[in-house]
Coordinates of N, CA, C and O in Angstrom, one line a residue:
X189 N 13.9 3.9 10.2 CA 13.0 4.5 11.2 C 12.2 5.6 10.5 O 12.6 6.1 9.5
X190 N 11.1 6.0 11.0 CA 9.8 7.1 10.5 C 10.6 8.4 10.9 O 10.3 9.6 10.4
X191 N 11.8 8.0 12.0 CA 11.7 9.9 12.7 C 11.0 10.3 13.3 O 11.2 11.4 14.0
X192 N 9.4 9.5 13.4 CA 8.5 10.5 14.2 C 7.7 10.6 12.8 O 6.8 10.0 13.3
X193 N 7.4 10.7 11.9 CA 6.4 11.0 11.2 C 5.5 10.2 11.2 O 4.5 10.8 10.7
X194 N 5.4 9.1 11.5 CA 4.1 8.3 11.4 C 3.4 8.4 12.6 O 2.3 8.0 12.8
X195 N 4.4 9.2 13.4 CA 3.4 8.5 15.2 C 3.2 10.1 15.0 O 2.2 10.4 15.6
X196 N 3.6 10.8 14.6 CA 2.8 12.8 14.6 C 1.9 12.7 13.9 O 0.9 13.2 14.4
X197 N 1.6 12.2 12.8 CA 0.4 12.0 11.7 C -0.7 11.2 12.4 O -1.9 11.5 12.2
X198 N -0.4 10.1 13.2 CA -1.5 9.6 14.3 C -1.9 10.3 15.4 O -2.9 10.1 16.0
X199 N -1.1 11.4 15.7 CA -1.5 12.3 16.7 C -2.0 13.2 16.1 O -2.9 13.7 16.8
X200 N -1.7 13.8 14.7 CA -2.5 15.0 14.5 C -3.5 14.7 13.6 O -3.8 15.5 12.7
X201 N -4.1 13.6 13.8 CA -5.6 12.8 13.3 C -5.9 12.7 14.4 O -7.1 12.6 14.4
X202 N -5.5 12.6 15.6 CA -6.3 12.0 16.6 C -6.5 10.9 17.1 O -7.5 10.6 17.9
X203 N -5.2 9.8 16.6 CA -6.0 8.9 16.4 C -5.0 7.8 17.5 O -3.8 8.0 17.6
X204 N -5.7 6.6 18.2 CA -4.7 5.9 19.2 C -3.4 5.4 18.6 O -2.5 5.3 19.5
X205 N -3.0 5.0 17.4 CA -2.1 4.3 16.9 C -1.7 4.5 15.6 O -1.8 5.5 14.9
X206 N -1.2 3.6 15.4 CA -0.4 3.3 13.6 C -1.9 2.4 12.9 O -2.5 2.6 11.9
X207 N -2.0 1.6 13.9 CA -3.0 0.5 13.3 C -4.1 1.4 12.8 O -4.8 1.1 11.8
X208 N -4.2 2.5 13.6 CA -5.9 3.1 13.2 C -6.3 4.1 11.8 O -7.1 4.6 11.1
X209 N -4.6 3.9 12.2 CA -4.3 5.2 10.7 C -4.3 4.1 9.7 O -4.9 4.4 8.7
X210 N -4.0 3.1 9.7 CA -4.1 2.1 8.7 C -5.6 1.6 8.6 O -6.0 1.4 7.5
X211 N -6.6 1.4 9.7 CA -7.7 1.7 9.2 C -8.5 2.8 8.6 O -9.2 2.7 7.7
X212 N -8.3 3.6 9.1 CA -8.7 5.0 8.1 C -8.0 4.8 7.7 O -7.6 4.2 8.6
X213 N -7.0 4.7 6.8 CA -6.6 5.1 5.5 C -7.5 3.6 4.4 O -7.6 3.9 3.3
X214 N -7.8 2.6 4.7 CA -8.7 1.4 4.2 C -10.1 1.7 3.6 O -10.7 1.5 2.5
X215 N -10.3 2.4 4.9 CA -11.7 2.7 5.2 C -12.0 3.6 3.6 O -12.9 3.4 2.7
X216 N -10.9 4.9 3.5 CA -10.9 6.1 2.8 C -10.8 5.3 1.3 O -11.3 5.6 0.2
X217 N -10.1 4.1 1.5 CA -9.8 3.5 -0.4 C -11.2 2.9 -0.7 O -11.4 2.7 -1.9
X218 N -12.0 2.4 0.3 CA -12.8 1.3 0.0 C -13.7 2.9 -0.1 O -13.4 3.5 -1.1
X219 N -14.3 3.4 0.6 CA -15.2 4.6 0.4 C -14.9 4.9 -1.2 O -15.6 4.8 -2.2
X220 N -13.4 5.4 -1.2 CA -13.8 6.5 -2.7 C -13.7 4.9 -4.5 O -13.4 5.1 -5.6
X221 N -14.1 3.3 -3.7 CA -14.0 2.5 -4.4 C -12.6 2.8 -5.2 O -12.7 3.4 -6.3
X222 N -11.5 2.5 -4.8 CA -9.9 2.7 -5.3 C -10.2 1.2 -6.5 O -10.1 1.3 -7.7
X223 N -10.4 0.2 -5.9 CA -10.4 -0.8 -6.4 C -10.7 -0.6 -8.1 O -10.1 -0.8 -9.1
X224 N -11.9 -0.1 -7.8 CA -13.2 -0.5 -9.4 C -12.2 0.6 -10.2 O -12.0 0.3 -11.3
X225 N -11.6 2.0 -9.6 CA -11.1 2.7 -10.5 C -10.1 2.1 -10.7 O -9.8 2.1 -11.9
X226 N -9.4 1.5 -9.9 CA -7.4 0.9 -10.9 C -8.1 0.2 -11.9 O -7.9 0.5 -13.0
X227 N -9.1 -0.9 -11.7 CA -9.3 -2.1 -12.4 C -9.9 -1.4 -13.8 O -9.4 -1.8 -14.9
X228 N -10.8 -0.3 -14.0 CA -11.2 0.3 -15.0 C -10.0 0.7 -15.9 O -10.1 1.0 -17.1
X229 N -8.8 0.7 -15.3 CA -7.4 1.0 -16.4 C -6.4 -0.3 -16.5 O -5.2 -0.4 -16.8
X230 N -7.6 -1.5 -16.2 CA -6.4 -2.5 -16.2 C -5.5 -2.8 -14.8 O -5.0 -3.9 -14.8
X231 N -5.3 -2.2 -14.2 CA -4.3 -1.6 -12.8 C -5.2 -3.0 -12.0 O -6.2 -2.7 -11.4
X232 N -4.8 -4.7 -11.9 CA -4.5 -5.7 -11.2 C -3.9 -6.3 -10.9 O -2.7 -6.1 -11.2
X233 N -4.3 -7.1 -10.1 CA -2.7 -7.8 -9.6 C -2.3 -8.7 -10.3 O -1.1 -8.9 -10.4
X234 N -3.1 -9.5 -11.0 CA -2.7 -10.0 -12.2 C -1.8 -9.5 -13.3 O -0.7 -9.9 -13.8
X235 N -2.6 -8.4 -13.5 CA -1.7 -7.4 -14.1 C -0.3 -6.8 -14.1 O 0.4 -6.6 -15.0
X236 N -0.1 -6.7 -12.6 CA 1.1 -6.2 -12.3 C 1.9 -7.2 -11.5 O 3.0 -6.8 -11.2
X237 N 1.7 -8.4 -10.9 CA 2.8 -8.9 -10.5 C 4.2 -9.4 -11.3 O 5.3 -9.8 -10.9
X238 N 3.6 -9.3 -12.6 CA 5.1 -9.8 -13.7 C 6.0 -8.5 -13.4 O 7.2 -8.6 -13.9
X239 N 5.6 -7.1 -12.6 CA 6.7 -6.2 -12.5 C 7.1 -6.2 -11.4 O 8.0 -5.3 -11.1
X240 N 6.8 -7.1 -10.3 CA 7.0 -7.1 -8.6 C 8.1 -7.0 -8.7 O 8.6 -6.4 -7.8
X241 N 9.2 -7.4 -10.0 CA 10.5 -7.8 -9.5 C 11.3 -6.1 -9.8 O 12.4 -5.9 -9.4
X242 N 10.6 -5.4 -10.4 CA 11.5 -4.0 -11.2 C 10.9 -2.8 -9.8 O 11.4 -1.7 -9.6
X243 N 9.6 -3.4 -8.9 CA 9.5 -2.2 -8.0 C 10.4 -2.3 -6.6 O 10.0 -1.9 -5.5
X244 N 11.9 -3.0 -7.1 CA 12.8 -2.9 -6.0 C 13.9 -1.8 -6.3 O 14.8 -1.7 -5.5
X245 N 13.9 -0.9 -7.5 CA 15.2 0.1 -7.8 C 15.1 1.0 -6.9 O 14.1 1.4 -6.3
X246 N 16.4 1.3 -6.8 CA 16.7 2.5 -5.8 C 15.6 3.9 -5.8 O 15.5 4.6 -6.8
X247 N 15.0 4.1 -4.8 CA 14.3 5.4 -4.6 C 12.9 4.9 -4.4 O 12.0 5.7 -4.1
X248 N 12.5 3.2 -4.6 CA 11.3 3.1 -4.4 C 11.3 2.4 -3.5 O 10.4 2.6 -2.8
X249 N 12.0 1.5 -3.0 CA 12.1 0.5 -1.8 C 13.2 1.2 -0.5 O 13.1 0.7 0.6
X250 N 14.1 2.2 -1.0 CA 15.3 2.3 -0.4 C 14.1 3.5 1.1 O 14.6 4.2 2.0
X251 N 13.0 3.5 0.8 CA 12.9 4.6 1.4 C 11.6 4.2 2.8 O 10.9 5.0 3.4
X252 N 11.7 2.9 2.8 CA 10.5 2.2 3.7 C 10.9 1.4 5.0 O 11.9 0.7 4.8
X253 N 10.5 1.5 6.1 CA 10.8 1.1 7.4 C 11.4 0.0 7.2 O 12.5 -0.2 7.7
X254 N 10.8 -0.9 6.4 CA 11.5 -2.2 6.5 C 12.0 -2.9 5.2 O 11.1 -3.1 4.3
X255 N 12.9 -3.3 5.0 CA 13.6 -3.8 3.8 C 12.2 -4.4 2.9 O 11.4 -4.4 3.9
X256 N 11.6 -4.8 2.0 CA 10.6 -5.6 1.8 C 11.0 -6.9 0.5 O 11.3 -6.8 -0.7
X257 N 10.9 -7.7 1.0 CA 11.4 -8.7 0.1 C 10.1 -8.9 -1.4 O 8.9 -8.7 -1.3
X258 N 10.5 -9.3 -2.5 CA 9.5 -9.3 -3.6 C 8.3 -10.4 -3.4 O 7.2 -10.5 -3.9
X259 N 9.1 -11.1 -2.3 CA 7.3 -11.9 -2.3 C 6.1 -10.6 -1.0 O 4.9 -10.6 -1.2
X260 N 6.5 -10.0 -0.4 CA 6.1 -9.1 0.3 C 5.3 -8.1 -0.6 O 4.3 -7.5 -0.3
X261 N 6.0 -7.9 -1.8 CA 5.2 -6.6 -2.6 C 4.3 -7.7 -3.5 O 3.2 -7.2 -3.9
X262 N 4.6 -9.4 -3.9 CA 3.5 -9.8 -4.2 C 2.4 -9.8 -3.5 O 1.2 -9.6 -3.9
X263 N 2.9 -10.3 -2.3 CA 1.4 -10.2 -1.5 C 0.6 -8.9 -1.8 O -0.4 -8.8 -2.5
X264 N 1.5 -7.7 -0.9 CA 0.5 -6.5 -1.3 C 0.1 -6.2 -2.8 O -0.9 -5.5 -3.0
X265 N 0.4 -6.3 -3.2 CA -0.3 -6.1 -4.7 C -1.8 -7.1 -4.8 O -2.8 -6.7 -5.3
X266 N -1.6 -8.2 -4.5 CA -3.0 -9.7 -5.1 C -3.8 -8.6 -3.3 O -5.0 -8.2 -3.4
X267 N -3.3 -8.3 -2.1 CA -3.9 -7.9 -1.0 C -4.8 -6.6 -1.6 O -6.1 -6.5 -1.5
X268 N -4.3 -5.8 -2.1 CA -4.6 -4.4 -2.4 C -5.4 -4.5 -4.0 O -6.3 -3.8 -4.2
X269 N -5.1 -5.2 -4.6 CA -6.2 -5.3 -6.4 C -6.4 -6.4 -6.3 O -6.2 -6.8 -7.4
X270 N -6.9 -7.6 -5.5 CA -7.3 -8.6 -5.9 C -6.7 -10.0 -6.3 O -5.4 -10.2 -6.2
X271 N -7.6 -10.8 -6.6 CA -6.6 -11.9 -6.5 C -5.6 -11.8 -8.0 O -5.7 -11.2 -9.0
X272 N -4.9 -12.7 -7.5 CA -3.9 -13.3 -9.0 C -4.1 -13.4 -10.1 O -3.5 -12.9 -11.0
X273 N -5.4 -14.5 -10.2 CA -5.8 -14.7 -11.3 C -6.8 -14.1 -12.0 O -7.1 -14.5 -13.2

């Protein structure tokens, strides 16, 4: 569980939900172009799904609402830098 930290951080934005904070927070990556800067260091998902399997050690997964299985961090990775290939 969040404890409450996710649903106070949507209240002290102002904002109706979880969902909206997940749009503003979209909104804020596509604005400051997140994308073009990972990609300028190499940082894709091509790039990085041969490590999907090492970003399950303790302190990086152990610490998220919901268990996430490695096809789950594939997705977000090809979702978040692009496709695969």
């Amino acid at each position: 569980a969040d404890e409450g930290a996710i649903t106070g951080l949507v209240r002290a934005l102002g904002l109706p939900d979880w969902k909206a904070l997940q749009s503003r927070i979209t909104e804020l990556l596509v604005t400051c172009r997140m994308n073009d800067w990972l990609a300028r260091y190499g940082i894709t998902a091509a790039a990085t799904l041969p490590l999907a399997a090492e970003m399950f050690t303790p302190g990086r997964v152990d610490n998220n609402l919901r268990p996430p299985t490695e096809e789950d961090v594939r997705g977000l990775l090809v979702k978040s830098l692009g496709t695969a290939g």
